[in-house]
Coordinates of C-alpha atoms in Angstrom, one line a residue:
Chain I
M1 CA 42.5 -37.4 -71.3
I2 CA 46.3 -37.2 -71.4
S3 CA 47.8 -40.5 -70.2
F4 CA 51.5 -41.1 -70.3
S5 CA 54.3 -43.5 -69.9
N6 CA 56.3 -42.7 -66.8
W7 CA 58.8 -40.7 -68.8
G8 CA 56.0 -38.5 -70.2
E9 CA 54.6 -38.0 -66.7
W10 CA 58.0 -37.0 -65.5
M11 CA 58.5 -34.5 -68.3
R12 CA 55.0 -33.0 -67.8
H13 CA 55.6 -32.5 -64.1
A14 CA 58.9 -30.9 -64.7
L15 CA 57.4 -28.5 -67.2
E16 CA 54.4 -27.7 -64.9
L17 CA 56.8 -27.0 -62.0
S18 CA 59.0 -24.7 -64.0
A19 CA 56.0 -22.8 -65.5
T20 CA 54.4 -22.4 -62.0
I21 CA 57.7 -20.9 -60.7
A22 CA 57.8 -18.6 -63.7
F23 CA 54.2 -17.4 -63.2
T24 CA 54.7 -17.0 -59.5
L25 CA 57.8 -14.8 -59.9
S26 CA 56.1 -12.7 -62.6
G27 CA 53.2 -12.1 -60.0
V28 CA 55.7 -11.2 -57.3
M29 CA 57.5 -8.7 -59.5
T30 CA 54.4 -7.0 -60.8
A31 CA 53.1 -6.7 -57.2
A32 CA 56.4 -5.2 -56.1
R33 CA 56.3 -2.7 -59.0
S34 CA 52.8 -1.7 -57.9
R35 CA 54.0 -1.2 -54.3
L36 CA 51.7 -3.8 -52.8
D37 CA 52.3 -4.9 -49.3
A38 CA 53.3 -8.5 -48.3
V39 CA 49.7 -9.7 -48.3
G40 CA 49.2 -8.3 -51.7
V41 CA 52.4 -10.0 -53.0
Y42 CA 51.1 -13.4 -51.8
A43 CA 47.6 -12.7 -53.3
V44 CA 48.9 -11.6 -56.7
A45 CA 51.3 -14.6 -56.7
F46 CA 48.4 -17.0 -56.1
L47 CA 46.2 -15.3 -58.7
T48 CA 49.0 -15.3 -61.4
A49 CA 50.1 -18.9 -60.8
L50 CA 46.6 -20.5 -60.3
G51 CA 44.0 -18.1 -61.7
G52 CA 44.0 -19.4 -65.3
G53 CA 43.5 -23.0 -64.4
T54 CA 40.9 -22.1 -61.8
L55 CA 38.8 -20.1 -64.2
R56 CA 39.1 -23.0 -66.7
D57 CA 37.8 -25.4 -64.0
I58 CA 35.0 -23.1 -63.1
L59 CA 34.0 -22.8 -66.8
L60 CA 34.2 -26.5 -67.3
D61 CA 32.5 -27.1 -63.9
L62 CA 35.3 -29.4 -62.7
R63 CA 35.8 -29.9 -59.0
P64 CA 38.0 -30.3 -57.0
F65 CA 40.3 -27.7 -58.4
F66 CA 43.8 -28.9 -59.3
W67 CA 45.2 -27.0 -56.3
V68 CA 42.9 -28.9 -54.0
R69 CA 44.0 -32.2 -55.3
H70 CA 47.6 -31.1 -55.2
V71 CA 47.9 -28.7 -52.2
E72 CA 51.6 -28.7 -52.7
Y73 CA 51.0 -26.1 -55.4
L74 CA 49.6 -23.7 -52.8
W75 CA 52.5 -24.4 -50.3
G76 CA 55.0 -24.0 -53.2
V77 CA 53.6 -20.6 -54.2
L78 CA 53.6 -19.5 -50.6
A79 CA 57.2 -20.6 -50.0
L80 CA 58.5 -19.2 -53.3
S81 CA 56.9 -15.8 -52.7
T82 CA 58.4 -15.7 -49.2
V83 CA 61.8 -16.5 -50.5
A84 CA 61.4 -13.9 -53.2
M85 CA 60.4 -11.3 -50.7
M86 CA 63.4 -12.1 -48.6
F87 CA 66.1 -12.1 -51.3
M88 CA 64.8 -10.3 -54.3
R89 CA 66.0 -6.8 -55.0
R90 CA 65.0 -4.4 -57.8
R91 CA 68.3 -5.0 -59.7
H92 CA 67.3 -8.7 -59.9
F93 CA 64.1 -8.0 -61.8
E94 CA 65.4 -7.5 -65.3
P95 CA 67.7 -10.7 -65.2
T96 CA 64.8 -12.6 -63.6
E97 CA 62.4 -11.5 -66.4
K98 CA 64.9 -12.7 -69.0
A99 CA 65.4 -16.0 -67.1
I100 CA 61.7 -16.8 -66.9
Q101 CA 61.0 -16.2 -70.6
L102 CA 61.7 -19.8 -71.5
P103 CA 59.9 -21.6 -68.7
D104 CA 57.0 -19.1 -69.2
A105 CA 56.9 -20.0 -72.9
L106 CA 57.0 -23.7 -72.1
G107 CA 54.2 -23.3 -69.6
L108 CA 52.2 -21.4 -72.3
G109 CA 52.4 -24.4 -74.5
L110 CA 51.9 -27.0 -71.8
F111 CA 48.9 -25.3 -70.2
A112 CA 47.4 -24.6 -73.7
A113 CA 47.6 -28.4 -74.5
V114 CA 46.3 -29.4 -71.1
G115 CA 43.4 -26.9 -71.3
V116 CA 42.4 -28.0 -74.8
D117 CA 42.7 -31.7 -73.8
L118 CA 40.5 -31.3 -70.7
A119 CA 37.9 -29.3 -72.5
S120 CA 37.6 -31.6 -75.5
A121 CA 37.5 -34.6 -73.1
H122 CA 34.5 -32.9 -71.6
G123 CA 32.8 -32.7 -74.9
M124 CA 33.5 -29.1 -75.8
P125 CA 33.3 -28.0 -79.4
A126 CA 36.7 -27.3 -81.1
L127 CA 36.7 -23.5 -80.8
V128 CA 35.6 -23.6 -77.1
A129 CA 38.4 -26.2 -76.4
V130 CA 41.0 -24.0 -78.0
L131 CA 39.8 -20.9 -76.1
M132 CA 40.0 -22.9 -72.8
G133 CA 43.6 -23.6 -73.9
V134 CA 44.1 -19.9 -74.2
V135 CA 42.4 -19.0 -70.9
T136 CA 44.4 -21.5 -68.9
P137 CA 47.9 -20.0 -69.3
V138 CA 46.8 -16.4 -70.0
F139 CA 44.1 -15.5 -67.5
G140 CA 46.3 -15.6 -64.4
G141 CA 48.4 -12.7 -65.8
V142 CA 45.2 -10.9 -66.7
L143 CA 44.0 -11.1 -63.1
R144 CA 47.4 -10.1 -61.9
D145 CA 47.3 -6.9 -64.0
I146 CA 43.7 -6.1 -63.1
V147 CA 44.5 -6.3 -59.3
C148 CA 47.5 -4.1 -59.9
N149 CA 45.3 -1.6 -61.6
Q150 CA 46.9 -1.9 -65.1
I151 CA 45.6 -2.7 -68.5
P152 CA 46.5 -6.4 -68.9
A153 CA 49.8 -6.7 -70.7
A154 CA 48.5 -9.7 -72.6
F155 CA 45.9 -7.4 -74.2
S156 CA 48.1 -4.4 -74.9
D157 CA 51.8 -5.1 -75.3
H158 CA 51.5 -6.0 -79.0
R159 CA 53.6 -9.1 -78.5
P160 CA 52.1 -12.5 -79.6
Y161 CA 51.4 -14.5 -76.4
A162 CA 47.7 -15.5 -76.3
L163 CA 48.0 -15.9 -80.1
C164 CA 50.8 -18.6 -79.7
A165 CA 48.5 -20.5 -77.3
F166 CA 45.6 -20.1 -79.7
L167 CA 47.6 -21.5 -82.7
G168 CA 49.2 -24.2 -80.4
G169 CA 45.7 -25.3 -79.4
W170 CA 44.7 -26.0 -83.0
V171 CA 48.0 -27.9 -83.5
Y172 CA 47.1 -30.1 -80.5
L173 CA 43.5 -30.7 -81.8
G174 CA 44.9 -31.5 -85.2
L175 CA 47.4 -34.0 -83.9
Q176 CA 44.6 -35.6 -81.7
A177 CA 42.4 -35.9 -84.7
L178 CA 45.2 -37.8 -86.4
Q179 CA 45.4 -40.2 -83.5
T180 CA 48.9 -39.1 -82.6
P181 CA 50.0 -40.7 -79.3
D182 CA 49.4 -38.4 -76.3
W183 CA 53.0 -37.8 -75.4
L184 CA 53.9 -36.9 -79.0
A185 CA 50.9 -34.5 -79.4
L186 CA 51.8 -32.8 -76.1
S187 CA 55.5 -32.5 -76.9
A188 CA 54.8 -31.2 -80.4
T189 CA 52.3 -28.6 -79.0
V190 CA 54.7 -27.4 -76.3
F191 CA 57.6 -27.3 -78.8
F192 CA 55.5 -25.4 -81.4
T193 CA 54.0 -22.9 -79.0
A194 CA 57.1 -22.2 -77.0
G195 CA 59.1 -22.0 -80.2
L196 CA 56.7 -19.5 -81.7
R197 CA 56.8 -17.4 -78.6
M198 CA 60.6 -17.4 -78.3
L199 CA 60.9 -16.6 -82.0
A200 CA 58.4 -13.7 -81.6
L201 CA 60.4 -12.3 -78.7
W202 CA 63.8 -12.8 -80.4
R203 CA 62.7 -11.3 -83.7
D204 CA 60.6 -8.7 -81.9
W205 CA 57.4 -9.5 -83.8
Q206 CA 54.5 -7.3 -83.2
L207 CA 50.8 -8.0 -83.5
P208 CA 49.5 -6.3 -86.7
I209 CA 48.8 -2.7 -85.7
W210 CA 45.2 -1.6 -85.9
R211 CA 45.3 2.0 -87.2
V212 CA 41.9 3.5 -86.3
D213 CA 43.0 7.0 -86.7
H214 CA 42.7 7.7 -90.4
Chain E
M1 CA 29.2 -27.9 -39.8
I2 CA 28.6 -25.3 -37.1
S3 CA 25.6 -26.2 -35.0
F4 CA 24.6 -24.2 -32.1
S5 CA 22.4 -23.9 -29.0
N6 CA 19.8 -21.2 -29.4
W7 CA 22.1 -18.7 -27.7
G8 CA 25.0 -19.4 -30.1
E9 CA 22.6 -19.0 -33.0
W10 CA 21.5 -15.7 -31.7
M11 CA 25.0 -14.4 -31.2
R12 CA 26.0 -15.5 -34.7
H13 CA 23.1 -13.8 -36.3
A14 CA 23.8 -10.6 -34.4
L15 CA 27.5 -10.7 -35.5
E16 CA 26.5 -11.5 -39.1
L17 CA 24.1 -8.6 -39.2
S18 CA 26.5 -6.0 -37.8
A19 CA 29.3 -7.2 -40.1
T20 CA 27.0 -7.0 -43.1
I21 CA 26.0 -3.4 -42.2
A22 CA 29.7 -2.5 -41.8
F23 CA 30.6 -4.0 -45.2
T24 CA 27.7 -2.3 -46.9
L25 CA 28.6 1.1 -45.5
S26 CA 32.2 0.7 -46.5
G27 CA 31.0 -0.1 -50.0
V28 CA 28.7 2.9 -50.1
M29 CA 31.5 5.3 -48.9
T30 CA 34.1 4.0 -51.4
A31 CA 31.6 4.3 -54.2
A32 CA 30.8 7.9 -53.2
R33 CA 34.5 8.8 -53.1
S34 CA 34.8 7.4 -56.6
R35 CA 31.9 9.5 -57.7
L36 CA 29.7 6.6 -58.8
D37 CA 26.1 7.2 -59.5
A38 CA 23.2 5.7 -57.5
V39 CA 23.2 2.5 -59.5
G40 CA 27.0 2.2 -58.9
V41 CA 26.5 2.7 -55.2
Y42 CA 24.0 -0.2 -55.1
A43 CA 26.3 -2.4 -57.2
V44 CA 29.4 -1.7 -55.1
A45 CA 27.4 -2.2 -51.8
F46 CA 26.2 -5.6 -53.1
L47 CA 29.7 -6.6 -54.2
T48 CA 31.3 -5.5 -50.9
A49 CA 28.7 -7.1 -48.6
L50 CA 28.2 -10.4 -50.6
G51 CA 31.1 -10.8 -52.9
G52 CA 33.4 -12.8 -50.6
G53 CA 30.8 -15.3 -49.5
T54 CA 29.7 -15.7 -53.1
L55 CA 33.2 -16.4 -54.4
R56 CA 33.7 -18.9 -51.6
D57 CA 30.4 -20.7 -52.6
I58 CA 31.5 -20.8 -56.3
L59 CA 34.9 -22.2 -55.3
L60 CA 33.3 -24.8 -53.1
D61 CA 30.6 -25.4 -55.7
L62 CA 27.8 -24.7 -53.1
R63 CA 24.4 -23.7 -54.3
P64 CA 22.0 -22.1 -53.5
F65 CA 24.1 -19.1 -52.4
F66 CA 23.5 -17.8 -48.9
W67 CA 21.7 -14.7 -50.3
V68 CA 19.3 -17.0 -52.2
R69 CA 18.4 -18.9 -49.1
H70 CA 18.2 -15.6 -47.1
V71 CA 16.9 -13.0 -49.6
E72 CA 16.5 -10.7 -46.6
Y73 CA 20.3 -10.0 -47.0
L74 CA 19.6 -8.5 -50.5
W75 CA 16.7 -6.4 -49.3
G76 CA 18.8 -5.3 -46.3
V77 CA 21.7 -4.1 -48.4
L78 CA 19.2 -2.4 -50.8
A79 CA 17.5 -0.6 -47.9
L80 CA 20.6 0.4 -46.1
S81 CA 22.2 1.8 -49.2
T82 CA 19.1 3.8 -49.9
V83 CA 19.0 5.2 -46.4
A84 CA 22.8 6.0 -46.6
M85 CA 22.3 7.9 -49.9
M86 CA 19.5 9.9 -48.4
F87 CA 21.1 10.9 -45.1
M88 CA 24.9 10.4 -45.4
R89 CA 27.1 13.4 -46.0
R90 CA 30.9 13.7 -46.5
R91 CA 31.4 14.9 -43.0
H92 CA 29.8 11.7 -41.7
F93 CA 32.4 9.5 -43.5
E94 CA 35.2 9.7 -41.0
P95 CA 33.1 9.0 -37.9
T96 CA 31.4 6.2 -39.8
E97 CA 34.7 4.6 -40.6
K98 CA 35.7 4.8 -37.0
A99 CA 32.3 3.3 -35.9
I100 CA 32.5 0.4 -38.3
Q101 CA 36.0 -0.7 -37.3
L102 CA 34.7 -3.0 -34.5
P103 CA 31.8 -4.7 -36.4
D104 CA 34.1 -5.0 -39.4
A105 CA 36.8 -6.7 -37.2
L106 CA 34.1 -9.0 -35.7
G107 CA 32.9 -9.8 -39.2
L108 CA 36.4 -10.6 -40.2
G109 CA 36.7 -13.2 -37.5
L110 CA 33.1 -14.6 -38.0
F111 CA 33.4 -15.0 -41.7
A112 CA 36.9 -16.5 -41.4
A113 CA 35.5 -19.1 -39.0
V114 CA 32.4 -19.8 -41.2
G115 CA 34.6 -20.0 -44.3
V116 CA 37.0 -22.4 -42.7
D117 CA 34.2 -24.5 -41.3
L118 CA 32.3 -24.8 -44.5
A119 CA 35.4 -25.7 -46.5
S120 CA 36.7 -28.3 -44.1
A121 CA 33.1 -29.8 -43.8
H122 CA 33.4 -30.2 -47.6
G123 CA 36.6 -32.1 -47.3
M124 CA 39.1 -29.4 -48.2
P125 CA 42.7 -29.8 -47.0
A126 CA 43.7 -27.5 -44.1
L127 CA 45.5 -24.8 -46.2
V128 CA 42.7 -24.6 -48.7
A129 CA 40.1 -24.3 -45.8
V130 CA 42.1 -21.5 -44.2
L131 CA 42.4 -19.6 -47.5
M132 CA 38.6 -19.9 -48.0
G133 CA 38.4 -18.4 -44.5
V134 CA 40.5 -15.5 -45.9
V135 CA 38.6 -15.1 -49.1
T136 CA 35.1 -14.9 -47.4
P137 CA 35.6 -11.7 -45.5
V138 CA 38.3 -10.1 -47.7
F139 CA 37.3 -10.6 -51.3
G140 CA 34.2 -8.3 -51.1
G141 CA 36.5 -5.4 -50.4
V142 CA 38.8 -6.4 -53.1
L143 CA 36.0 -6.4 -55.7
R144 CA 34.8 -3.1 -54.3
D145 CA 38.2 -1.5 -55.0
I146 CA 38.6 -3.1 -58.4
V147 CA 35.3 -1.7 -59.6
C148 CA 36.2 1.7 -58.2
N149 CA 39.5 1.4 -60.2
Q150 CA 41.8 1.4 -57.2
I151 CA 44.5 -1.1 -56.1
P152 CA 42.7 -3.1 -53.4
A153 CA 43.4 -1.6 -49.9
A154 CA 43.6 -5.1 -48.4
F155 CA 46.7 -5.7 -50.6
S156 CA 48.4 -2.3 -50.3
D157 CA 47.7 -0.4 -47.1
H158 CA 50.3 -2.3 -45.0
R159 CA 47.7 -2.9 -42.2
P160 CA 47.2 -6.5 -41.1
Y161 CA 43.7 -7.5 -42.2
A162 CA 43.8 -10.6 -44.4
L163 CA 46.6 -11.8 -42.1
C164 CA 44.4 -11.7 -39.0
A165 CA 41.8 -13.9 -40.9
F166 CA 44.6 -16.2 -41.9
L167 CA 45.9 -16.7 -38.4
G168 CA 42.3 -16.9 -37.1
G169 CA 41.6 -19.7 -39.5
W170 CA 44.5 -21.8 -38.1
V171 CA 43.2 -21.1 -34.6
Y172 CA 39.8 -22.3 -35.6
L173 CA 41.2 -25.5 -37.2
G174 CA 43.3 -26.1 -34.1
L175 CA 40.3 -25.8 -31.8
Q176 CA 38.3 -28.1 -34.1
A177 CA 41.1 -30.7 -34.0
L178 CA 40.9 -30.5 -30.2
Q179 CA 37.2 -31.3 -30.4
T180 CA 36.3 -28.0 -28.8
P181 CA 32.5 -27.4 -28.9
D182 CA 31.4 -25.4 -31.9
W183 CA 30.2 -22.3 -30.0
L184 CA 33.5 -22.1 -28.1
A185 CA 35.7 -22.6 -31.2
L186 CA 33.7 -19.9 -33.0
S187 CA 33.7 -17.4 -30.1
A188 CA 37.5 -17.9 -29.6
T189 CA 38.2 -17.4 -33.3
V190 CA 36.1 -14.3 -33.5
F191 CA 37.6 -12.9 -30.3
F192 CA 41.2 -13.7 -31.4
T193 CA 40.8 -12.4 -34.9
A194 CA 38.9 -9.2 -34.0
G195 CA 41.3 -8.6 -31.0
L196 CA 44.3 -8.9 -33.3
R197 CA 42.8 -6.6 -35.9
M198 CA 41.8 -4.0 -33.3
L199 CA 45.2 -4.2 -31.6
A200 CA 46.9 -3.8 -35.0
L201 CA 44.8 -0.6 -35.6
W202 CA 45.4 0.7 -32.2
R203 CA 49.1 0.2 -32.1
D204 CA 49.4 1.1 -35.8
W205 CA 51.2 -2.1 -36.6
Q206 CA 52.5 -2.3 -40.2
L207 CA 53.1 -5.4 -42.3
P208 CA 56.8 -6.0 -42.6
I209 CA 58.0 -3.7 -45.3
W210 CA 59.6 -5.3 -48.3
R211 CA 62.5 -3.2 -49.5
V212 CA 63.2 -4.2 -53.0
D213 CA 65.1 -1.0 -53.8
H214 CA 68.6 -1.9 -52.5
Chain C
M1 CA 10.9 -21.5 -69.5
I2 CA 10.2 -19.3 -72.4
S3 CA 8.6 -21.4 -75.2
F4 CA 7.4 -19.9 -78.4
S5 CA 5.5 -20.2 -81.6
N6 CA 7.8 -20.2 -84.6
W7 CA 7.2 -16.5 -85.0
G8 CA 8.2 -15.7 -81.4
E9 CA 11.3 -17.8 -81.9
W10 CA 12.2 -15.9 -85.0
M11 CA 11.7 -12.5 -83.3
R12 CA 13.8 -13.6 -80.4
H13 CA 16.7 -14.8 -82.5
A14 CA 16.6 -11.6 -84.5
L15 CA 16.7 -9.5 -81.3
E16 CA 19.5 -11.7 -79.8
L17 CA 21.6 -11.4 -83.0
S18 CA 21.2 -7.6 -83.2
A19 CA 22.0 -7.1 -79.5
T20 CA 25.1 -9.3 -79.7
I21 CA 26.3 -7.3 -82.6
A22 CA 25.7 -4.1 -80.6
F23 CA 27.6 -5.4 -77.6
T24 CA 30.5 -6.7 -79.7
L25 CA 30.9 -3.4 -81.4
S26 CA 30.8 -1.5 -78.1
G27 CA 33.6 -3.8 -76.9
V28 CA 35.7 -3.2 -80.0
M29 CA 35.4 0.5 -79.7
T30 CA 36.2 0.7 -76.0
A31 CA 39.2 -1.6 -76.6
A32 CA 40.4 0.7 -79.4
R33 CA 40.0 3.8 -77.3
S34 CA 42.2 2.1 -74.6
R35 CA 44.8 1.3 -77.3
L36 CA 44.6 -2.4 -76.8
D37 CA 46.3 -4.6 -79.4
A38 CA 44.4 -7.0 -81.7
V39 CA 44.3 -9.8 -79.0
G40 CA 42.9 -7.4 -76.5
V41 CA 40.2 -6.3 -79.0
Y42 CA 39.1 -9.9 -79.4
A43 CA 39.2 -10.5 -75.7
V44 CA 37.2 -7.4 -74.8
A45 CA 34.7 -8.2 -77.6
F46 CA 34.1 -11.7 -76.1
L47 CA 33.8 -10.3 -72.6
T48 CA 31.4 -7.6 -73.6
A49 CA 29.2 -9.8 -75.7
L50 CA 29.2 -13.0 -73.6
G51 CA 30.3 -12.0 -70.1
G52 CA 26.9 -11.2 -68.6
G53 CA 25.2 -14.4 -69.7
T54 CA 28.2 -16.4 -68.6
L55 CA 28.2 -14.9 -65.1
R56 CA 24.4 -15.5 -64.9
D57 CA 25.0 -19.2 -65.8
I58 CA 27.8 -19.5 -63.3
L59 CA 25.6 -18.0 -60.6
L60 CA 22.6 -20.3 -61.5
D61 CA 25.0 -23.2 -61.9
L62 CA 23.8 -23.9 -65.5
R63 CA 26.0 -25.8 -67.9
P64 CA 26.8 -26.0 -70.8
F65 CA 27.0 -22.2 -71.3
F66 CA 24.8 -20.8 -74.1
W67 CA 28.0 -20.2 -76.2
V68 CA 28.9 -23.9 -75.9
R69 CA 25.5 -25.0 -77.1
H70 CA 25.6 -22.3 -79.8
V71 CA 29.3 -22.0 -80.9
E72 CA 28.2 -19.8 -83.7
Y73 CA 28.1 -16.9 -81.2
L74 CA 31.8 -17.3 -80.7
W75 CA 32.5 -17.5 -84.4
G76 CA 30.3 -14.5 -84.9
V77 CA 32.0 -12.4 -82.4
L78 CA 35.4 -13.4 -83.8
A79 CA 34.3 -12.6 -87.4
L80 CA 32.6 -9.3 -86.5
S81 CA 35.7 -8.1 -84.5
T82 CA 37.9 -9.0 -87.4
V83 CA 35.8 -7.1 -89.9
A84 CA 35.6 -4.1 -87.5
M85 CA 39.4 -4.1 -87.1
M86 CA 39.8 -4.1 -90.9
F87 CA 37.3 -1.4 -91.8
M88 CA 36.5 0.7 -88.7
R89 CA 38.1 4.1 -88.3
R90 CA 37.9 6.6 -85.5
R91 CA 35.5 8.8 -87.5
H92 CA 33.1 5.8 -87.6
F93 CA 32.9 5.6 -83.8
E94 CA 30.3 8.3 -83.1
P95 CA 27.9 7.3 -85.8
T96 CA 28.3 3.6 -84.8
E97 CA 27.5 4.5 -81.2
K98 CA 24.3 6.3 -82.3
A99 CA 23.4 3.3 -84.6
I100 CA 23.8 0.7 -81.8
Q101 CA 21.7 2.6 -79.2
L102 CA 18.5 0.9 -80.4
P103 CA 19.7 -2.7 -80.7
D104 CA 21.6 -2.2 -77.4
A105 CA 18.3 -1.1 -75.7
L106 CA 16.4 -4.0 -77.3
G107 CA 19.1 -6.3 -76.0
L108 CA 18.8 -4.8 -72.6
G109 CA 15.1 -5.7 -72.5
L110 CA 15.5 -9.1 -74.1
F111 CA 18.4 -10.3 -71.9
A112 CA 16.7 -8.9 -68.8
A113 CA 13.5 -11.0 -69.6
V114 CA 15.6 -14.1 -70.5
G115 CA 17.6 -13.7 -67.3
V116 CA 14.6 -13.3 -65.1
D117 CA 12.8 -16.2 -66.8
L118 CA 15.8 -18.6 -66.4
A119 CA 16.3 -17.6 -62.8
S120 CA 12.7 -18.0 -61.8
A121 CA 12.4 -21.3 -63.7
H122 CA 15.3 -22.5 -61.4
G123 CA 13.3 -21.5 -58.3
M124 CA 15.0 -18.2 -57.5
P125 CA 13.1 -15.8 -55.3
A126 CA 11.7 -12.7 -57.1
L127 CA 14.4 -10.2 -56.1
V128 CA 17.2 -12.7 -57.1
A129 CA 15.5 -13.4 -60.4
V130 CA 15.3 -9.6 -61.2
L131 CA 18.9 -9.1 -60.3
M132 CA 19.9 -11.9 -62.6
G133 CA 17.9 -10.0 -65.2
V134 CA 20.1 -7.0 -64.5
V135 CA 23.4 -8.9 -64.5
T136 CA 22.8 -10.6 -67.9
P137 CA 22.8 -7.5 -70.1
V138 CA 24.8 -5.2 -67.8
F139 CA 27.8 -7.3 -66.6
G140 CA 29.5 -7.7 -70.0
G141 CA 30.0 -3.9 -70.2
V142 CA 31.2 -3.9 -66.6
L143 CA 33.9 -6.5 -67.4
R144 CA 34.8 -4.5 -70.6
D145 CA 35.4 -1.4 -68.6
I146 CA 37.4 -3.1 -65.8
V147 CA 39.7 -4.8 -68.3
C148 CA 40.2 -1.4 -70.0
N149 CA 41.1 0.1 -66.6
Q150 CA 38.1 2.4 -66.3
I151 CA 35.3 2.8 -63.8
P152 CA 32.4 1.0 -65.3
A153 CA 30.2 3.4 -67.3
A154 CA 27.1 1.5 -66.1
F155 CA 28.0 2.6 -62.6
S156 CA 29.1 6.2 -63.2
D157 CA 27.6 7.9 -66.2
H158 CA 24.4 8.9 -64.4
R159 CA 22.3 7.5 -67.3
P160 CA 19.5 5.0 -66.5
Y161 CA 20.6 1.6 -67.9
A162 CA 20.7 -1.1 -65.3
L163 CA 17.7 0.7 -63.8
C164 CA 15.7 0.1 -66.9
A165 CA 16.5 -3.6 -66.8
F166 CA 15.6 -3.7 -63.1
L167 CA 12.2 -2.2 -63.7
G168 CA 11.7 -4.3 -66.8
G169 CA 12.5 -7.4 -64.7
W170 CA 9.6 -6.6 -62.4
V171 CA 7.3 -6.0 -65.3
Y172 CA 8.2 -9.5 -66.7
L173 CA 7.6 -11.1 -63.3
G174 CA 4.3 -9.3 -62.9
L175 CA 3.1 -10.4 -66.4
Q176 CA 4.2 -14.0 -65.6
A177 CA 2.2 -13.9 -62.4
L178 CA -0.8 -12.8 -64.4
Q179 CA -0.3 -15.9 -66.6
T180 CA 0.3 -13.8 -69.7
P181 CA 1.4 -15.9 -72.6
D182 CA 5.2 -16.1 -72.9
W183 CA 5.5 -14.3 -76.2
L184 CA 3.4 -11.4 -74.9
A185 CA 5.2 -11.1 -71.6
L186 CA 8.5 -11.1 -73.5
S187 CA 7.4 -8.6 -76.1
A188 CA 6.0 -6.3 -73.4
T189 CA 9.2 -6.4 -71.4
V190 CA 11.4 -5.7 -74.3
F191 CA 9.1 -2.9 -75.5
F192 CA 8.9 -1.4 -72.0
T193 CA 12.6 -1.6 -71.2
A194 CA 13.9 -0.5 -74.5
G195 CA 11.3 2.3 -74.6
L196 CA 12.4 3.5 -71.2
R197 CA 16.0 3.4 -72.1
M198 CA 15.5 5.3 -75.4
L199 CA 13.3 7.8 -73.7
A200 CA 16.0 8.4 -71.0
L201 CA 18.6 9.0 -73.7
W202 CA 16.3 11.2 -75.8
R203 CA 15.2 13.4 -72.8
D204 CA 18.7 13.2 -71.3
W205 CA 17.3 11.9 -68.0
Q206 CA 19.9 11.6 -65.2
L207 CA 19.9 9.3 -62.2
P208 CA 19.0 11.3 -59.0
I209 CA 22.3 13.0 -58.0
W210 CA 23.6 12.1 -54.6
R211 CA 25.1 15.1 -53.0
V212 CA 27.4 14.0 -50.2
D213 CA 29.3 17.2 -50.0
H214 CA 27.1 19.3 -47.8

């Protein structure tokens, strides 16, 4: 299990907080685009922010869920969604999406590392652990899109996202096998995953296209 | 845990039965509108009637599920769906939807109270318990709409539904904190939630509209 | 629990393998038709091949999942999807769909029997056990279609599929009650279910049509 000096703890909480804010806002905006009502906005915000970690905990049979041990996450998502509904306008969407790219990428790396770490601490084989590291950050957005009746963006926008978490998961496992200290393995995974994601966005990398037509 | 005099037990079973019938019929009608085949009608009827309570039990890690302890629910949904397929015509849909509004609203209140009660008996914090009280009656309909490839009505029709269960959940927790006898807390919650829902339908209340466009 | 002579074990593994290949390919082809990217193809292949058994294990509260005990399933799905993306073209889809009908039908029977057997070994009532036998082979395809934003084919194509598993489940329970040896009960169920499914496809049987319109 990840254990930290105070400084590591502090960094981890800061990353977790900023990623949860990014995930919540992405849920709120997708719900708004799909013309959901206020109840739908809250529901999709919850699913986006907490869905991936919850599925991971169900698959690993861990209880209580992280949002039961830390109810402040639920209150936070509730509060942030309310504020967003009060003040957010359509012209804010594009700048917000730009602004959450970095915290979202950092969250991708953090939740990948946390998912891999939890799964391997519970005795999962390497590939299963890495896939749990993919599920944790990615599945919330998948649920968000399913509820909004769209094909999940993570599966169809040809941008590397889950792939960065997949590669980051192997980096984390590799560092763990080399007995790297926890804080260093975590930092390196977050840095690697988020860096890869930002690079992919910046250089407009596309997943290899599968041409089935000829 | 809710415990009752015989009379309370009897009332609760009657409410549960009528609500399950209402949920099953709503599943059957949505499936028919989406042109599912007979297998699809059964599947959607099961999901609508039992999906919310099942998700609650998975989240609280409770086994066996209520429909394992009481298999008669499964047989009931199977039988009712069969009868509906034999005798129901499109011109029956609108009167049926009117007729199930009250049992559906009573079920909303009952399942909210039962969900909150179960969750707080298992040591969940207040907000988590209330959200379990929302999931129990609402999630079945959400699954129904997802399978029928629609945006869930509970998240997009601007009618207060989940909101009534949310408020009803707090009423139940408040009464419990005041050490109100179980049968009274339950009756008051059902009455409050169902009353609010029927009032909202009657007065055509809309959830506050979120204008993102200006 | 099913226990076998070496020969029964061997047959079961061969069936399981061919069914998993059939399910994976059906996931890959549906994902391609919905224009998912490479990550989406992998995700849908995993969901189709492993989703039904995973839901069964969650409902029965069994851990570790079969794909944790046998990680080779995950590697196999990963490898097969990669090969399919490299070599499969649109003109291969129709012949592939023909070719996987038989292994798919055999898998339908096998997974139905395994699901019923697991559930009744864990003390589930007969109807619950049979429904677990339906969920195991059918739910993967349901998830596949939901992610691809379609109404599940199993619920809307009017072809008997889940119904064959449902009937096969009762056959298995009946043979078990008659104390038929495991290998015989399993073989008979697979033969009955797959035979029914192939017959239904060959004779173009349709589920009874529910006419709601008059």
